[in-house]
mmCIF file of C-alpha atoms in Angstrom:
data_model
loop_
_atom_site.group_PDB
_atom_site.id
_atom_site.type_symbol
_atom_site.label_atom_id
_atom_site.label_comp_id
_atom_site.label_asym_id
_atom_site.label_seq_id
_atom_site.Cartn_x
_atom_site.Cartn_y
_atom_site.Cartn_z
ATOM 1 C CA MET W 696 149.070 88.644 79.788
ATOM 2 C CA VAL W 697 149.029 89.782 83.393
ATOM 3 C CA GLU W 698 146.054 88.608 85.436
ATOM 4 C CA ARG W 699 144.123 91.020 87.611
ATOM 5 C CA ALA W 700 144.698 90.527 91.335
ATOM 6 C CA ASP W 701 141.745 89.352 93.382
ATOM 7 C CA VAL W 702 140.490 92.079 95.720
ATOM 8 C CA ASN W 703 139.987 89.594 98.536
ATOM 9 C CA SER W 704 143.605 88.428 98.331
ATOM 10 C CA VAL W 705 144.859 92.025 98.409
ATOM 11 C CA LEU W 706 142.660 92.749 101.436
ATOM 12 C CA SER W 707 143.873 89.618 103.205
ATOM 13 C CA ASP W 708 147.475 90.672 102.514
ATOM 14 C CA ILE W 709 146.785 94.096 104.017
ATOM 15 C CA ARG W 710 145.157 92.533 107.069
ATOM 16 C CA ALA W 711 148.085 90.149 107.520
ATOM 17 C CA LEU W 712 150.559 93.041 107.321
ATOM 18 C CA ARG W 713 148.544 95.038 109.842
ATOM 19 C CA GLU W 714 148.522 92.065 112.203
ATOM 20 C CA GLN W 715 152.295 91.660 111.824
ATOM 21 C CA MET W 716 152.821 95.346 112.618
ATOM 22 C CA GLN W 717 150.645 95.083 115.711
ATOM 23 C CA GLN W 718 152.567 92.028 116.887
ATOM 24 C CA ARG W 719 155.888 93.822 116.410
ATOM 25 C CA GLN W 720 154.669 96.715 118.540
ATOM 26 C CA GLN W 721 153.812 94.467 121.466
ATOM 27 C CA ILE W 722 156.691 93.811 123.834
ATOM 28 C CA GLN W 723 157.172 90.217 124.840
ATOM 29 C CA PRO W 724 158.501 89.742 128.401
ATOM 30 C CA ASP W 725 161.303 87.457 127.199
ATOM 31 C CA GLN W 726 162.579 90.184 124.838
ATOM 32 C CA LEU W 727 163.280 92.641 127.640
ATOM 33 C CA ARG W 728 166.874 93.330 128.509
ATOM 34 C CA PRO W 729 167.973 92.342 132.044
ATOM 35 C CA GLU W 730 168.316 95.966 133.120
ATOM 36 C CA GLN W 731 164.705 96.563 132.082
ATOM 37 C CA MET W 732 163.425 93.698 134.234
ATOM 38 C CA GLN W 733 164.887 95.075 137.451
ATOM 39 C CA SER W 734 163.003 97.876 139.107
ATOM 40 C CA SER W 735 165.494 99.894 141.148
ATOM 41 C CA GLN W 736 163.629 103.184 140.976
ATOM 42 C CA LYS W 737 162.555 105.261 143.902
ATOM 43 C CA PRO W 738 158.914 106.101 144.490
ATOM 44 C CA GLY W 739 157.841 109.092 142.422
ATOM 45 C CA GLU W 740 160.374 108.501 139.671
ATOM 46 C CA ALA W 741 159.100 107.877 136.158
ATOM 47 C CA GLN W 742 159.229 104.299 134.948
ATOM 48 C CA GLN W 743 161.877 103.862 132.274
ATOM 49 C CA GLY W 744 162.846 100.802 130.318
ATOM 50 C CA GLU W 745 159.369 99.337 130.071
ATOM 51 C CA GLY W 746 159.705 99.066 126.321
ATOM 52 C CA PRO W 747 162.073 99.892 123.524
ATOM 53 C CA SER W 748 163.649 103.309 123.626
ATOM 54 C CA PHE W 749 162.431 106.084 121.367
ATOM 55 C CA MET W 750 165.628 105.825 119.356
ATOM 56 C CA ASP W 751 165.154 102.078 118.817
ATOM 57 C CA THR W 752 161.544 102.586 117.786
ATOM 58 C CA LEU W 753 162.419 105.390 115.386
ATOM 59 C CA GLN W 754 165.339 103.473 113.921
ATOM 60 C CA GLY W 755 163.126 100.418 113.416
ATOM 61 C CA ALA W 756 160.503 102.535 111.666
ATOM 62 C CA VAL W 757 163.089 104.111 109.364
ATOM 63 C CA ASN W 758 164.537 100.690 108.561
ATOM 64 C CA GLN W 759 161.062 99.346 107.801
ATOM 65 C CA VAL W 760 160.351 102.286 105.469
ATOM 66 C CA ASN W 761 163.682 101.662 103.769
ATOM 67 C CA GLU W 762 162.803 97.979 103.266
ATOM 68 C CA LEU W 763 159.409 98.917 101.790
ATOM 69 C CA GLN W 764 161.043 101.375 99.402
ATOM 70 C CA GLN W 765 163.651 98.836 98.316
ATOM 71 C CA THR W 766 160.978 96.191 97.748
ATOM 72 C CA SER W 767 158.907 98.656 95.744
ATOM 73 C CA SER W 768 161.895 99.686 93.658
ATOM 74 C CA ASP W 769 162.855 96.057 93.040
ATOM 75 C CA LEU W 770 159.328 95.179 91.913
ATOM 76 C CA LYS W 771 159.185 98.216 89.611
ATOM 77 C CA THR W 772 162.474 97.208 88.041
ATOM 78 C CA ARG W 773 161.383 93.604 87.600
ATOM 79 C CA TYR W 774 158.065 94.688 86.066
ATOM 80 C CA THR W 775 159.690 97.062 83.586
ATOM 81 C CA GLN W 776 162.123 94.314 82.586
ATOM 82 C CA GLY W 777 159.175 92.056 81.772
ATOM 83 C CA ASP W 778 159.289 89.569 84.659
ATOM 84 C CA PRO W 779 156.157 87.398 84.228
ATOM 85 C CA ASP W 780 155.944 86.744 87.992
ATOM 86 C CA VAL W 781 155.291 90.419 88.787
ATOM 87 C CA ASP W 782 151.944 91.990 87.949
ATOM 88 C CA ILE W 783 151.134 95.697 87.881
ATOM 89 C CA THR W 784 148.711 95.431 90.806
ATOM 90 C CA ARG W 785 151.402 94.108 93.111
ATOM 91 C CA VAL W 786 153.798 96.815 91.926
ATOM 92 C CA MET W 787 151.239 99.540 92.618
ATOM 93 C CA VAL W 788 150.278 98.166 96.047
ATOM 94 C CA GLU W 789 153.920 97.966 97.134
ATOM 95 C CA SER W 790 154.565 101.437 95.750
ATOM 96 C CA GLN W 791 151.638 102.856 97.721
ATOM 97 C CA LYS W 792 152.775 101.068 100.895
ATOM 98 C CA ALA W 793 156.211 102.629 100.544
ATOM 99 C CA SER W 794 154.716 106.039 99.824
ATOM 100 C CA VAL W 795 152.357 105.953 102.804
ATOM 101 C CA ALA W 796 155.098 104.696 105.128
ATOM 102 C CA PHE W 797 157.464 107.454 103.999
ATOM 103 C CA GLU W 798 154.775 110.114 104.428
ATOM 104 C CA ALA W 799 153.942 108.823 107.922
ATOM 105 C CA THR W 800 157.616 108.864 108.895
ATOM 106 C CA THR W 801 157.936 112.412 107.592
ATOM 107 C CA GLN W 802 154.914 113.479 109.647
ATOM 108 C CA VAL W 803 156.371 111.895 112.792
ATOM 109 C CA ARG W 804 159.634 113.710 112.182
ATOM 110 C CA ASN W 805 157.777 117.004 111.755
ATOM 111 C CA ARG W 806 155.873 116.449 115.017
ATOM 112 C CA VAL W 807 159.075 115.650 116.890
ATOM 113 C CA VAL W 808 160.700 118.828 115.568
ATOM 114 C CA GLN W 809 157.626 120.858 116.578
ATOM 115 C CA ALA W 810 157.675 119.357 120.074
ATOM 116 C CA TYR W 811 161.395 120.113 120.404
ATOM 117 C CA GLU W 812 160.842 123.712 119.317
ATOM 118 C CA LYS W 813 158.002 124.124 121.832
ATOM 119 C CA ILE W 814 160.152 122.736 124.622
ATOM 120 C CA MET W 815 163.053 125.019 123.686
ATOM 121 C CA ASN W 816 160.756 128.067 123.694
ATOM 122 C CA MET W 817 159.296 127.317 127.146
ATOM 123 C CA PRO W 818 160.193 129.805 129.839
ATOM 124 C CA ILE W 819 162.333 128.406 132.628
#
């Protein structure tokens, strides 16, 4: 019989994941590329290269959503095949994580498309 997951352990897992996400978002000085460390810009120019590019950030987010979906799918498959190491609570939590991450990524995409359309419709 599958045991019920402890609420405190689920909450601690969520907190640990949130902390990991926050740490990934912070840029460590030793992770900067050499061209990012040099400041050869003129006064008045916008600072570029202070962090990862938008493309890198978006690609990382899409890859992370893909990993969450694969993990969720793997757990669902293992549960339906009767793996005793996988309980329904874990399957549902991972499924919800993947669902929320996908929805958030979709919303970001929609906002980017809206911003692009607004910029394209601006008078010159």
